[in-house]
mmCIF file of C-alpha atoms in Angstrom:
data_model
loop_
_atom_site.group_PDB
_atom_site.id
_atom_site.type_symbol
_atom_site.label_atom_id
_atom_site.label_comp_id
_atom_site.label_asym_id
_atom_site.label_seq_id
_atom_site.Cartn_x
_atom_site.Cartn_y
_atom_site.Cartn_z
ATOM 1 C CA MET A 1 110.204 52.353 121.518
ATOM 2 C CA ASN A 2 110.773 49.881 118.685
ATOM 3 C CA ILE A 3 114.425 49.419 117.731
ATOM 4 C CA ILE A 4 116.005 47.407 114.939
ATOM 5 C CA LEU A 5 119.701 46.671 115.485
ATOM 6 C CA LEU A 6 121.573 45.868 112.281
ATOM 7 C CA SER A 7 123.976 43.023 112.985
ATOM 8 C CA GLY A 8 124.492 41.242 109.671
ATOM 9 C CA GLY A 9 128.133 42.103 108.988
ATOM 10 C CA SER A 10 131.275 40.232 109.948
ATOM 11 C CA GLY A 11 133.534 43.244 110.568
ATOM 12 C CA LYS A 12 136.280 42.055 108.220
ATOM 13 C CA ARG A 13 138.145 45.358 108.568
ATOM 14 C CA LEU A 14 139.107 43.986 111.999
ATOM 15 C CA TRP A 15 140.482 40.725 110.609
ATOM 16 C CA PRO A 16 141.816 38.434 112.069
ATOM 17 C CA LEU A 17 140.057 39.378 115.328
ATOM 18 C CA SER A 18 136.728 39.530 113.487
ATOM 19 C CA ASN A 19 135.708 37.233 110.635
ATOM 20 C CA ASP A 20 132.775 35.201 109.268
ATOM 21 C CA ILE A 21 133.069 32.676 112.109
ATOM 22 C CA ARG A 22 133.554 35.178 114.948
ATOM 23 C CA SER A 23 132.089 38.616 114.233
ATOM 24 C CA LYS A 24 133.352 41.652 116.117
ATOM 25 C CA GLN A 25 130.015 42.452 117.788
ATOM 26 C CA PHE A 26 130.136 39.207 119.798
ATOM 27 C CA ILE A 27 133.700 39.432 121.132
ATOM 28 C CA LYS A 28 133.866 40.419 124.797
ATOM 29 C CA ILE A 29 136.471 43.182 124.877
ATOM 30 C CA PHE A 30 134.782 45.901 126.944
ATOM 31 C CA LYS A 31 133.970 46.089 130.637
ATOM 32 C CA ASP A 32 130.543 46.831 132.095
ATOM 33 C CA GLU A 33 129.835 48.915 135.192
ATOM 34 C CA VAL A 34 130.901 46.122 137.582
ATOM 35 C CA GLY A 35 134.010 45.061 135.675
ATOM 36 C CA ASN A 36 132.666 42.078 133.737
ATOM 37 C CA TYR A 37 133.630 41.711 130.098
ATOM 38 C CA GLU A 38 130.880 42.307 127.563
ATOM 39 C CA SER A 39 130.575 42.412 123.789
ATOM 40 C CA MET A 40 129.513 45.323 121.566
ATOM 41 C CA LEU A 41 126.094 43.703 121.248
ATOM 42 C CA GLN A 42 125.702 43.275 125.007
ATOM 43 C CA ARG A 43 126.893 46.821 125.676
ATOM 44 C CA VAL A 44 124.419 48.414 123.252
ATOM 45 C CA TYR A 45 121.557 46.232 124.491
ATOM 46 C CA ARG A 46 122.346 47.096 128.138
ATOM 47 C CA GLN A 47 122.391 50.805 127.302
ATOM 48 C CA ILE A 48 119.042 50.566 125.529
ATOM 49 C CA ARG A 49 117.520 48.879 128.576
ATOM 50 C CA THR A 50 119.020 51.553 130.844
ATOM 51 C CA ILE A 51 117.236 54.321 128.939
ATOM 52 C CA ASP A 52 114.025 52.442 128.052
ATOM 53 C CA ASP A 53 113.485 49.151 129.860
ATOM 54 C CA GLY A 54 110.325 48.502 127.880
ATOM 55 C CA ALA A 55 111.895 48.972 124.432
ATOM 56 C CA ALA A 56 111.067 46.275 121.883
ATOM 57 C CA VAL A 57 114.427 45.323 120.396
ATOM 58 C CA THR A 58 114.757 43.274 117.206
ATOM 59 C CA VAL A 59 118.128 42.242 115.812
ATOM 60 C CA ALA A 60 118.329 41.961 112.017
ATOM 61 C CA THR A 61 121.017 39.411 111.326
ATOM 62 C CA SER A 62 122.211 36.527 109.190
ATOM 63 C CA LYS A 63 121.207 33.003 110.192
ATOM 64 C CA THR A 64 124.817 32.199 111.123
ATOM 65 C CA GLN A 65 124.651 34.700 114.020
ATOM 66 C CA VAL A 66 121.374 33.645 115.616
ATOM 67 C CA SER A 67 122.898 31.250 118.150
ATOM 68 C CA ALA A 68 125.470 33.853 119.267
ATOM 69 C CA ILE A 69 122.733 36.452 119.768
ATOM 70 C CA ARG A 70 120.583 34.047 121.783
ATOM 71 C CA ASN A 71 123.619 33.043 123.853
ATOM 72 C CA GLN A 72 124.459 36.650 124.734
ATOM 73 C CA LEU A 73 121.007 38.272 125.006
ATOM 74 C CA GLY A 74 118.662 35.381 125.788
ATOM 75 C CA ASP A 75 115.166 34.880 124.423
ATOM 76 C CA SER A 76 113.697 38.294 125.232
ATOM 77 C CA VAL A 77 115.087 39.950 122.081
ATOM 78 C CA GLY A 78 113.392 39.558 118.703
ATOM 79 C CA ILE A 79 115.409 38.305 115.727
ATOM 80 C CA SER A 80 114.712 38.973 112.052
ATOM 81 C CA VAL A 81 116.750 36.329 110.245
ATOM 82 C CA GLU A 82 118.164 37.056 106.804
ATOM 83 C CA PRO A 83 118.520 33.853 104.726
ATOM 84 C CA CYS A 84 121.621 35.436 103.139
ATOM 85 C CA ARG A 85 123.338 38.817 103.066
ATOM 86 C CA ARG A 86 121.704 41.397 100.826
ATOM 87 C CA ASP A 87 122.861 44.748 102.290
ATOM 88 C CA THR A 88 120.863 47.140 104.457
ATOM 89 C CA PHE A 89 117.764 47.902 102.356
ATOM 90 C CA PRO A 90 116.605 44.263 102.074
ATOM 91 C CA ALA A 91 117.563 43.696 105.728
ATOM 92 C CA ILE A 92 115.560 46.703 106.948
ATOM 93 C CA ALA A 93 112.599 45.845 104.702
ATOM 94 C CA LEU A 94 112.525 42.252 105.974
ATOM 95 C CA ALA A 95 112.801 43.385 109.611
ATOM 96 C CA THR A 96 110.024 45.940 109.128
ATOM 97 C CA PHE A 97 107.667 43.329 107.708
ATOM 98 C CA TYR A 98 108.690 40.986 110.524
ATOM 99 C CA LEU A 99 107.552 43.596 113.044
ATOM 100 C CA HIS A 100 104.275 44.194 111.205
ATOM 101 C CA ASP A 101 103.281 40.755 109.872
ATOM 102 C CA VAL A 102 104.771 38.449 112.500
ATOM 103 C CA LEU A 103 104.774 40.514 115.706
ATOM 104 C CA GLY A 104 101.622 42.447 114.843
ATOM 105 C CA ILE A 105 103.012 45.940 115.441
ATOM 106 C CA SER A 106 100.812 48.679 114.020
ATOM 107 C CA ALA A 107 101.869 50.358 110.791
ATOM 108 C CA GLU A 108 101.368 53.695 112.565
ATOM 109 C CA GLU A 109 104.106 52.993 115.119
ATOM 110 C CA ALA A 110 107.648 54.260 114.709
ATOM 111 C CA VAL A 111 110.822 52.238 114.583
ATOM 112 C CA VAL A 112 114.420 53.381 114.947
ATOM 113 C CA VAL A 113 117.090 51.512 112.988
ATOM 114 C CA CYS A 114 120.698 51.719 114.130
ATOM 115 C CA PRO A 115 123.957 49.755 113.872
ATOM 116 C CA VAL A 116 124.808 47.241 116.557
ATOM 117 C CA ASP A 117 128.341 48.495 117.064
ATOM 118 C CA PRO A 118 128.486 52.225 117.947
ATOM 119 C CA TYR A 119 130.602 53.049 121.017
ATOM 120 C CA VAL A 120 128.469 55.753 122.587
ATOM 121 C CA SER A 121 127.296 57.286 125.834
ATOM 122 C CA ASP A 122 123.788 56.700 127.181
ATOM 123 C CA GLU A 123 122.644 60.066 125.795
ATOM 124 C CA TYR A 124 122.825 58.500 122.316
ATOM 125 C CA PHE A 125 119.898 56.263 123.252
ATOM 126 C CA VAL A 126 118.007 59.221 124.691
ATOM 127 C CA ALA A 127 118.418 60.761 121.230
ATOM 128 C CA LEU A 128 117.069 57.554 119.636
ATOM 129 C CA LYS A 129 113.866 57.943 121.660
ATOM 130 C CA GLU A 130 113.557 61.529 120.456
ATOM 131 C CA LEU A 131 113.980 60.367 116.843
ATOM 132 C CA GLY A 132 111.140 57.896 117.386
ATOM 133 C CA HIS A 133 108.897 60.671 118.751
ATOM 134 C CA LEU A 134 109.689 62.846 115.726
ATOM 135 C CA ALA A 135 108.832 59.992 113.363
ATOM 136 C CA VAL A 136 105.450 59.478 115.080
ATOM 137 C CA GLN A 137 104.608 63.154 114.513
ATOM 138 C CA GLY A 138 104.736 62.466 110.779
ATOM 139 C CA ASP A 139 106.153 65.840 109.703
ATOM 140 C CA ALA A 140 108.881 63.980 107.799
ATOM 141 C CA LYS A 141 108.959 60.584 106.109
ATOM 142 C CA LEU A 142 112.377 59.845 107.589
ATOM 143 C CA VAL A 143 114.232 61.263 110.575
ATOM 144 C CA LEU A 144 118.005 60.794 110.693
ATOM 145 C CA MET A 145 120.657 61.264 113.337
ATOM 146 C CA GLY A 146 123.481 63.525 112.215
ATOM 147 C CA VAL A 147 126.658 63.329 114.282
ATOM 148 C CA GLU A 148 128.541 66.577 114.838
ATOM 149 C CA PRO A 149 131.886 66.001 113.055
ATOM 150 C CA THR A 150 135.122 66.415 114.982
ATOM 151 C CA TYR A 151 137.431 66.377 111.952
ATOM 152 C CA PRO A 152 137.101 66.100 108.136
ATOM 153 C CA SER A 153 136.821 62.324 107.946
ATOM 154 C CA GLU A 154 136.914 60.368 104.679
ATOM 155 C CA LYS A 155 135.205 57.354 106.311
ATOM 156 C CA TYR A 156 131.669 58.753 106.574
ATOM 157 C CA GLY A 157 128.964 60.133 104.348
ATOM 158 C CA TYR A 158 127.724 63.650 105.112
ATOM 159 C CA ILE A 159 124.275 65.122 105.706
ATOM 160 C CA ILE A 160 123.908 68.810 104.872
ATOM 161 C CA PRO A 161 120.947 70.336 106.743
ATOM 162 C CA GLU A 162 119.038 73.423 105.612
ATOM 163 C CA THR A 163 119.643 75.213 108.933
ATOM 164 C CA LYS A 164 121.874 74.972 111.964
ATOM 165 C CA ASP A 165 118.937 74.243 114.258
ATOM 166 C CA GLU A 166 118.978 71.109 116.408
ATOM 167 C CA ILE A 167 116.302 69.646 114.129
ATOM 168 C CA SER A 168 116.340 70.662 110.481
ATOM 169 C CA LYS A 169 115.115 69.580 107.081
ATOM 170 C CA VAL A 170 117.826 67.905 105.037
ATOM 171 C CA GLN A 171 119.144 69.805 102.040
ATOM 172 C CA THR A 172 121.283 67.064 100.502
ATOM 173 C CA PHE A 173 123.518 64.045 101.086
ATOM 174 C CA LYS A 174 127.150 63.655 100.107
ATOM 175 C CA GLU A 175 129.013 60.395 99.724
ATOM 176 C CA LYS A 176 132.354 59.715 101.417
ATOM 177 C CA PRO A 177 134.627 62.538 100.175
ATOM 178 C CA ASN A 178 138.354 63.147 100.449
ATOM 179 C CA ALA A 179 139.577 65.160 103.440
ATOM 180 C CA GLU A 180 139.706 68.475 101.558
ATOM 181 C CA ILE A 181 136.106 68.239 100.349
ATOM 182 C CA ALA A 182 134.998 66.948 103.759
ATOM 183 C CA ALA A 183 136.399 70.121 105.312
ATOM 184 C CA GLU A 184 134.305 72.183 102.874
ATOM 185 C CA TYR A 185 131.191 70.220 103.843
ATOM 186 C CA ILE A 186 131.857 70.853 107.526
ATOM 187 C CA GLU A 187 132.146 74.594 106.830
ATOM 188 C CA GLN A 188 128.643 74.346 105.345
ATOM 189 C CA GLY A 189 127.365 72.810 108.604
ATOM 190 C CA ALA A 190 127.420 69.204 107.410
ATOM 191 C CA LEU A 191 126.997 66.296 109.825
ATOM 192 C CA TRP A 192 128.366 62.781 109.726
ATOM 193 C CA ASN A 193 125.800 60.214 108.632
ATOM 194 C CA GLY A 194 125.632 57.897 111.664
ATOM 195 C CA GLY A 195 123.538 55.261 109.887
ATOM 196 C CA VAL A 196 120.478 55.833 112.102
ATOM 197 C CA PHE A 197 116.959 56.073 110.602
ATOM 198 C CA ALA A 198 113.544 56.563 112.202
ATOM 199 C CA TYR A 199 110.227 56.142 110.398
ATOM 200 C CA GLN A 200 106.668 54.952 110.803
ATOM 201 C CA LEU A 201 106.419 51.311 109.759
ATOM 202 C CA LYS A 202 103.926 52.162 107.022
ATOM 203 C CA TYR A 203 106.573 54.222 105.209
ATOM 204 C CA VAL A 204 108.976 51.310 104.637
ATOM 205 C CA LEU A 205 106.083 48.883 104.135
ATOM 206 C CA GLN A 206 104.996 51.043 101.203
ATOM 207 C CA LYS A 207 108.532 51.657 99.883
ATOM 208 C CA ALA A 208 109.331 47.952 99.911
ATOM 209 C CA HIS A 209 106.213 47.170 97.857
ATOM 210 C CA GLU A 210 107.139 49.926 95.393
ATOM 211 C CA LEU A 211 110.661 48.579 94.881
ATOM 212 C CA LEU A 212 110.247 44.835 95.352
ATOM 213 C CA ASP A 213 107.844 42.205 93.985
ATOM 214 C CA PHE A 214 106.340 40.283 96.909
ATOM 215 C CA THR A 215 103.151 39.980 98.975
ATOM 216 C CA ASP A 216 104.038 39.745 102.677
ATOM 217 C CA TYR A 217 106.844 38.870 105.124
ATOM 218 C CA TYR A 218 106.774 35.172 104.294
ATOM 219 C CA ASP A 219 106.910 35.783 100.539
ATOM 220 C CA LEU A 220 109.717 38.330 100.996
ATOM 221 C CA TYR A 221 111.665 35.820 103.073
ATOM 222 C CA ALA A 222 111.207 33.142 100.400
ATOM 223 C CA LYS A 223 112.421 35.486 97.650
ATOM 224 C CA TYR A 224 115.188 37.081 99.707
ATOM 225 C CA GLU A 225 118.045 35.352 97.902
ATOM 226 C CA THR A 226 116.915 36.869 94.582
ATOM 227 C CA LEU A 227 116.954 40.483 95.842
ATOM 228 C CA GLU A 228 119.479 43.044 94.660
ATOM 229 C CA LYS A 229 122.228 43.952 97.102
ATOM 230 C CA ILE A 230 121.630 47.620 97.821
ATOM 231 C CA SER A 231 121.958 49.892 100.829
ATOM 232 C CA PHE A 232 119.065 51.689 102.506
ATOM 233 C CA ASP A 233 120.867 54.977 101.765
ATOM 234 C CA TYR A 234 120.875 54.376 98.000
ATOM 235 C CA ALA A 235 117.459 52.709 97.698
ATOM 236 C CA VAL A 236 115.433 54.965 99.998
ATOM 237 C CA VAL A 237 117.182 57.846 101.758
ATOM 238 C CA GLU A 238 118.737 59.513 98.713
ATOM 239 C CA GLN A 239 115.419 59.309 96.830
ATOM 240 C CA GLU A 240 113.283 60.821 99.588
ATOM 241 C CA LYS A 241 112.708 64.592 99.638
ATOM 242 C CA ASN A 242 110.918 64.897 102.990
ATOM 243 C CA ILE A 243 113.651 64.152 105.541
ATOM 244 C CA LYS A 244 114.643 65.755 108.811
ATOM 245 C CA VAL A 245 117.883 65.384 110.736
ATOM 246 C CA LYS A 246 118.530 65.707 114.446
ATOM 247 C CA ARG A 247 121.979 66.823 115.521
ATOM 248 C CA PHE A 248 123.853 64.658 118.014
ATOM 249 C CA ASN A 249 126.914 66.159 119.670
ATOM 250 C CA GLY A 250 127.549 63.528 122.322
ATOM 251 C CA SER A 251 130.261 60.894 122.486
ATOM 252 C CA TRP A 252 130.180 58.660 119.379
ATOM 253 C CA LYS A 253 132.625 56.245 117.773
ATOM 254 C CA ASP A 254 132.187 53.851 114.894
ATOM 255 C CA LEU A 255 134.234 50.807 115.923
ATOM 256 C CA GLY A 256 134.916 49.651 112.392
ATOM 257 C CA THR A 257 138.693 50.052 112.323
ATOM 258 C CA TRP A 258 141.609 48.974 114.524
ATOM 259 C CA ASN A 259 142.312 52.581 115.478
ATOM 260 C CA THR A 260 138.802 53.320 116.754
ATOM 261 C CA LEU A 261 138.532 49.931 118.465
ATOM 262 C CA THR A 262 141.773 50.253 120.439
ATOM 263 C CA GLU A 263 140.948 53.850 121.381
ATOM 264 C CA ALA A 264 137.733 52.632 123.020
ATOM 265 C CA MET A 265 139.320 49.725 124.916
ATOM 266 C CA GLU A 266 140.290 50.224 128.540
ATOM 267 C CA GLU A 267 143.082 47.634 128.475
ATOM 268 C CA GLN A 268 145.925 46.822 126.108
ATOM 269 C CA ALA A 269 145.589 43.087 126.668
ATOM 270 C CA ILE A 270 142.682 40.751 127.416
ATOM 271 C CA GLY A 271 143.456 37.376 129.005
ATOM 272 C CA GLN A 272 146.831 36.065 130.135
ATOM 273 C CA ALA A 273 149.401 38.175 128.315
ATOM 274 C CA ILE A 274 153.005 39.076 129.083
ATOM 275 C CA MET A 275 154.160 42.613 128.299
ATOM 276 C CA ASN A 276 157.690 43.686 129.250
ATOM 277 C CA GLU A 277 160.751 45.581 128.076
ATOM 278 C CA GLN A 278 161.604 42.842 125.559
ATOM 279 C CA CYS A 279 158.646 43.993 123.436
ATOM 280 C CA GLN A 280 160.304 46.806 121.471
ATOM 281 C CA ASN A 281 160.709 48.154 117.938
ATOM 282 C CA LEU A 282 157.348 46.656 116.975
ATOM 283 C CA HIS A 283 156.531 49.668 114.835
ATOM 284 C CA VAL A 284 159.316 48.768 112.422
ATOM 285 C CA LEU A 285 157.808 45.344 111.812
ATOM 286 C CA ASN A 286 154.204 46.539 111.700
ATOM 287 C CA GLU A 287 154.080 47.341 107.996
ATOM 288 C CA LEU A 288 150.349 47.984 108.038
ATOM 289 C CA ASP A 289 150.843 50.701 110.663
ATOM 290 C CA VAL A 290 147.830 49.594 112.720
ATOM 291 C CA PRO A 291 147.526 49.080 116.480
ATOM 292 C CA VAL A 292 148.161 45.550 117.713
ATOM 293 C CA LEU A 293 145.601 43.990 120.073
ATOM 294 C CA CYS A 294 146.846 41.174 122.293
ATOM 295 C CA MET A 295 144.271 38.626 123.446
ATOM 296 C CA GLY A 296 145.547 35.791 125.644
ATOM 297 C CA LEU A 297 144.045 32.336 126.089
ATOM 298 C CA LYS A 298 143.921 30.405 129.352
ATOM 299 C CA ASP A 299 145.467 26.941 129.500
#
């Protein structure tokens, strides 16, 4: 299985915990199976290895994050370095050409692209393998993961499948709606767009050449700073007619907000912190109405 983990963002919605200097995916706030602290990146990578120890993992990231990735994952993981941030379509195109032109992976092979920061059970990565198998079959140009919605969220885009089968052709996509419209989408059988794509390399190799002016990976890298900032959803997914979606109804959280992050954490404080009865009436002072995470530092 070939996997591209998208890790270019800085998670500024979690400021000041996460910022350009210290991105959320590298902060060790979760515990592994033996009680050691691990980051989002380490957790996802460990889960991938649990399901498929032979998976070829490549992290698509900005050059400012390379040292952090090497420090946490070592040298066994591939890294597709973005010279600057240009959103997900340029990042995925560059990573795809990196796999093909630099690593020599066949254009007939499938790759699964997913975010680096989902908080999920291991069955999520079993589903990723199934997406890769579906992409190899070639019945659809793209295969997406659609997450079964638990409430009418305004934070996610929606995928409306043609049928209620586990695997279905996609009828249409809907951008992030308000709660009332989201509820209508869910009544129609809509799924949350989890930001996961599977395809044969040749599909994005061709799409990139159609939409961008370059010759190969090295030329694309050299011209990267001149590329338009555009998401993979807008540039590719919404233009493609031959797409399938696989339903995923397992545990899934997008840790992009303080609420979802603190819900996933096992502890209220990390490090040396003091919590007692003197800590009261904090809600009155918390004008933003967000959870407060306490991280202590050792002397």
